[in-house]
Amino acid sequence: GNSVTQMEGPVTLSEEAFLTINCTYTATGYPSLFWYVQYPGEGLQLLLKATKADDKGSNKGFEATYRKETTSFHLEKGSVQVSDSAVYFCSSGGDSSYKLIFGSGTRLLVRP
Amino acid sequence: GAGVSQSPRYKVAKRGQDVALRCDPISGHVSLFWYQQALGQGPEFLTYFQNEAQLDKSGLPSDRFFAERPEGSVSTLKIQRTQQEDSAVYLCASSLVGRPPYGELFFGEGSRLTVL
C-alpha cells in the first residue's frame, strides 16, 4: 500500500540556518503531496502542496519539489526562524483518493 | 466559527467507559474525515463521510468504534468500552468538495483521549 517516510527528529537548528526535512513516498499512480505543520497547541495546517511531477510548492519561505524519479518531496527553507519551531508532517493522497497518508512527523526546534 | 471545531479538547475515561467526540466542520464542507494520532506518530485515517453518507470506515480499528454524521454537518465519533490502546488524539478534518481532487483538508485541534 501507499506509505510516506520522513526523517526522524528532533531537528535542532540555530536561527537563520538552512533547513531540509527529507520525505519519500510510495504510491500507485501519482498522488498529490503535502506538507502540514502543527504548531504547539494548534491543529494541523496545510503548509504547501504539489499536485504533479516537477511542481514546486512554496509558502512562508518553505519550498518542496515533487520529484517523481526519486519519489521524494523534501522540505527546505533557507533561513529558519524561532517561530518555525513546530512538527512537520509529509503526506500523500487527496488527488484521486480522499485518504491522506501521513509520515510520522519531524519536530523542528529553532534556537535564538 | 471559521474553522473546524472539536469537543471536548481533553477527555479522561476509565477503561470500559463509552466516550463521544464531536466535530463541527466548516459550514458547507461536503467531506468530513476522522483521523487517529497516537503519541509521536502521524495521523491515521479512520473514516470518511460525504455529506451524511459514510463512504469508508475501513480505518476504524474495531467494532467498538462508530461514527455518524446524520444531517451532513456535525459528526460524532463514539468509542464503546474504551481500552488503554484507544488513548490518542482524534482529529477531525473537512474539505469543501466531495469528489476528486479533494483539495485542502482543514483540521480541528483534536480531542485528546486518555484511557486509564
Coordinates of C-alpha atoms in Angstrom, one line a residue:
Chain A
G1 CA 0.0 0.0 0.0
N2 CA 0.9 3.7 -0.1
S3 CA 3.3 5.0 2.5
V4 CA 5.2 8.1 3.5
T5 CA 8.6 8.1 5.2
Q6 CA 10.2 11.2 6.7
M7 CA 13.3 11.8 8.6
E8 CA 13.1 11.3 12.4
G9 CA 13.5 14.3 14.6
P10 CA 14.0 16.3 16.5
V11 CA 15.9 18.6 14.3
T12 CA 17.6 21.4 16.2
L13 CA 18.9 24.4 14.4
S14 CA 20.1 27.9 15.1
E15 CA 18.1 30.8 13.8
E16 CA 18.9 31.6 10.2
A17 CA 20.2 28.1 9.5
F18 CA 19.3 26.2 6.4
L19 CA 16.6 23.5 6.8
T20 CA 16.0 20.3 5.0
I21 CA 13.5 17.7 6.1
N22 CA 13.5 14.6 3.9
C23 CA 10.4 12.9 2.7
T24 CA 9.9 9.9 0.4
Y25 CA 6.7 8.2 -0.7
T26 CA 5.5 5.0 -2.2
A27 CA 2.2 5.1 -4.2
T28 CA 0.4 3.6 -7.1
G29 CA -0.2 6.4 -9.6
Y30 CA 0.7 9.9 -9.0
P31 CA -0.7 11.3 -5.7
S32 CA -0.7 14.9 -4.6
L33 CA 1.9 15.6 -2.0
F34 CA 1.6 17.9 1.0
W35 CA 3.5 19.3 3.9
Y36 CA 1.4 20.0 7.0
V37 CA 2.6 21.9 10.1
Q38 CA 1.5 21.6 13.7
Y39 CA 2.4 24.5 15.9
P40 CA 2.3 23.9 19.7
G41 CA -1.3 23.8 20.9
E42 CA -2.7 24.1 17.4
G43 CA -4.3 21.9 14.8
L44 CA -2.6 20.7 11.6
Q45 CA -2.3 23.4 8.9
L46 CA -1.5 22.9 5.3
L47 CA 1.9 24.5 4.6
L48 CA 2.3 23.7 0.9
K49 CA 1.4 21.2 -1.7
A50 CA 2.3 19.9 -5.2
T51 CA -0.1 18.1 -7.4
K52 CA 2.1 16.7 -10.2
A53 CA 5.7 15.9 -11.0
D54 CA 8.2 18.8 -11.0
D55 CA 5.7 21.1 -9.3
K56 CA 7.2 23.2 -6.6
G57 CA 5.0 24.1 -3.6
S58 CA 6.0 27.2 -1.6
N59 CA 4.7 29.1 1.3
K60 CA 6.2 31.3 4.1
G61 CA 9.7 30.8 2.7
F62 CA 9.4 27.0 2.7
E63 CA 9.7 25.0 -0.6
A64 CA 9.3 21.4 -1.7
T65 CA 9.6 20.0 -5.2
Y66 CA 7.6 16.9 -6.4
R67 CA 10.4 14.5 -7.7
K68 CA 8.8 11.5 -9.4
E69 CA 12.2 10.0 -10.3
T70 CA 13.3 9.8 -6.7
T71 CA 9.7 9.6 -5.2
S72 CA 10.6 12.5 -2.9
F73 CA 9.2 15.7 -1.6
H74 CA 11.9 17.2 0.6
L75 CA 11.0 20.4 2.6
E76 CA 13.5 23.2 2.6
K77 CA 13.9 26.7 4.0
G78 CA 16.9 28.9 3.5
S79 CA 16.8 30.7 6.9
V80 CA 14.7 29.4 9.7
Q81 CA 13.2 31.5 12.5
V82 CA 12.3 30.6 16.1
S83 CA 8.7 30.9 15.1
D84 CA 9.2 27.9 12.7
S85 CA 9.5 25.6 15.7
A86 CA 6.8 23.0 15.1
V87 CA 6.1 19.4 14.0
Y88 CA 6.1 19.0 10.2
F89 CA 4.2 16.2 8.5
C90 CA 4.7 15.0 4.9
S91 CA 1.6 13.4 3.4
S92 CA 0.4 11.9 0.1
G93 CA -3.0 11.4 -1.5
G94 CA -6.0 13.7 -1.9
D95 CA -6.0 13.6 -5.6
S96 CA -8.0 10.7 -6.8
S97 CA -8.0 9.3 -3.3
Y98 CA -9.6 11.1 -0.4
K99 CA -7.3 9.4 2.0
L100 CA -4.2 11.2 3.1
I101 CA -1.3 9.1 4.2
F102 CA 0.9 10.8 6.7
G103 CA 4.5 10.4 7.7
S104 CA 5.4 10.1 11.4
G105 CA 6.3 13.8 11.7
T106 CA 9.5 15.7 12.3
R107 CA 9.9 18.0 15.2
L108 CA 11.9 21.2 14.4
L109 CA 13.3 23.3 17.2
V110 CA 14.9 26.6 16.3
R111 CA 17.1 28.2 18.9
P112 CA 17.7 32.0 19.0
Chain B
G1 CA -16.7 29.9 13.8
A2 CA -14.5 29.9 10.8
G3 CA -12.6 26.7 11.4
V4 CA -13.2 23.1 12.4
S5 CA -14.3 22.8 16.0
Q6 CA -13.8 19.7 18.1
S7 CA -15.0 19.0 21.6
P8 CA -14.1 18.0 24.2
R9 CA -10.5 19.1 23.8
Y10 CA -9.4 16.7 26.5
K11 CA -11.2 13.6 27.8
V12 CA -10.1 11.2 30.5
A13 CA -12.0 7.9 30.7
K14 CA -11.8 4.9 32.8
R15 CA -11.3 1.6 30.9
G16 CA -14.7 0.3 29.9
Q17 CA -16.4 3.6 29.7
D18 CA -18.1 4.9 26.5
V19 CA -17.0 8.2 25.0
A20 CA -18.3 10.5 22.4
L21 CA -16.2 13.1 20.5
R22 CA -17.9 15.8 18.5
C23 CA -16.8 17.6 15.3
D24 CA -18.2 20.8 13.8
P25 CA -16.8 21.1 10.3
I26 CA -16.6 24.3 8.3
S27 CA -20.0 25.3 7.2
G28 CA -20.8 24.0 3.7
H29 CA -17.9 21.5 3.6
V30 CA -19.1 18.3 1.9
S31 CA -16.3 15.9 3.1
L32 CA -15.5 15.0 6.6
F33 CA -12.7 12.8 7.9
W34 CA -11.7 11.3 11.2
Y35 CA -8.1 10.5 11.9
Q36 CA -6.4 9.0 15.0
Q37 CA -3.0 10.3 16.0
A38 CA -1.0 8.2 18.5
L39 CA 1.7 9.9 20.5
G40 CA 4.7 10.6 18.3
Q41 CA 3.0 9.3 15.2
G42 CA 1.4 10.8 12.2
P43 CA -2.4 10.8 11.8
E44 CA -4.0 7.6 10.6
F45 CA -7.3 7.5 8.6
L46 CA -10.3 6.2 10.4
T47 CA -13.4 7.1 8.4
Y48 CA -14.8 9.4 5.6
F49 CA -18.2 11.0 5.1
Q50 CA -19.5 12.6 2.0
N51 CA -22.4 14.7 3.4
E52 CA -24.3 12.2 5.6
A53 CA -23.1 9.1 3.8
Q54 CA -20.3 7.2 5.4
L55 CA -18.4 6.0 2.3
D56 CA -15.4 4.5 4.0
K57 CA -14.9 3.1 7.5
S58 CA -12.0 0.9 6.7
G59 CA -9.7 2.6 9.2
L60 CA -11.9 2.0 12.3
P61 CA -9.8 -0.3 14.5
S62 CA -12.6 -2.4 15.9
D63 CA -16.4 -2.6 16.1
R64 CA -16.2 -0.6 19.3
F65 CA -15.7 2.5 17.1
F66 CA -18.7 4.1 15.5
A67 CA -19.1 7.4 13.6
E68 CA -22.1 9.2 12.3
R69 CA -23.0 12.4 10.6
P70 CA -26.8 12.3 10.4
E71 CA -27.5 15.7 8.9
G72 CA -24.4 16.1 6.8
S73 CA -22.8 18.6 9.1
V74 CA -21.9 17.8 12.7
S75 CA -20.2 14.4 13.2
T76 CA -19.7 12.3 16.3
L77 CA -17.1 9.6 16.9
K78 CA -18.2 7.2 19.6
I79 CA -15.9 4.7 21.2
Q80 CA -17.6 2.0 23.3
R81 CA -15.9 0.1 26.2
T82 CA -12.7 2.1 25.9
Q83 CA -9.4 0.4 26.2
Q84 CA -6.0 1.8 27.0
E85 CA -4.8 1.4 23.4
D86 CA -7.6 3.8 22.4
S87 CA -5.6 6.7 24.0
A88 CA -4.7 9.1 21.2
V89 CA -5.6 12.4 19.7
Y90 CA -8.7 12.1 17.5
L91 CA -8.6 14.6 14.6
C92 CA -11.5 15.8 12.5
A93 CA -10.9 17.4 9.1
S94 CA -13.2 18.7 6.5
S95 CA -12.9 19.8 2.9
L96 CA -15.2 21.7 0.6
V97 CA -15.6 19.2 -2.2
G98 CA -16.8 15.6 -2.3
R99 CA -15.1 14.5 -5.5
P100 CA -11.5 14.3 -6.8
P101 CA -9.4 16.3 -6.5
Y102 CA -10.3 16.7 -2.9
G103 CA -8.1 19.7 -2.2
E104 CA -7.0 21.0 1.1
L105 CA -8.1 19.4 4.3
F106 CA -8.9 21.7 7.2
F107 CA -8.1 20.1 10.6
G108 CA -9.5 20.8 14.0
E109 CA -7.3 21.0 17.1
G110 CA -8.2 17.5 18.0
S111 CA -9.7 15.7 21.0
R112 CA -7.1 14.1 23.3
L113 CA -8.4 10.9 24.8
T114 CA -6.7 9.3 27.8
V115 CA -7.9 5.9 29.0
L116 CA -6.9 5.0 32.5

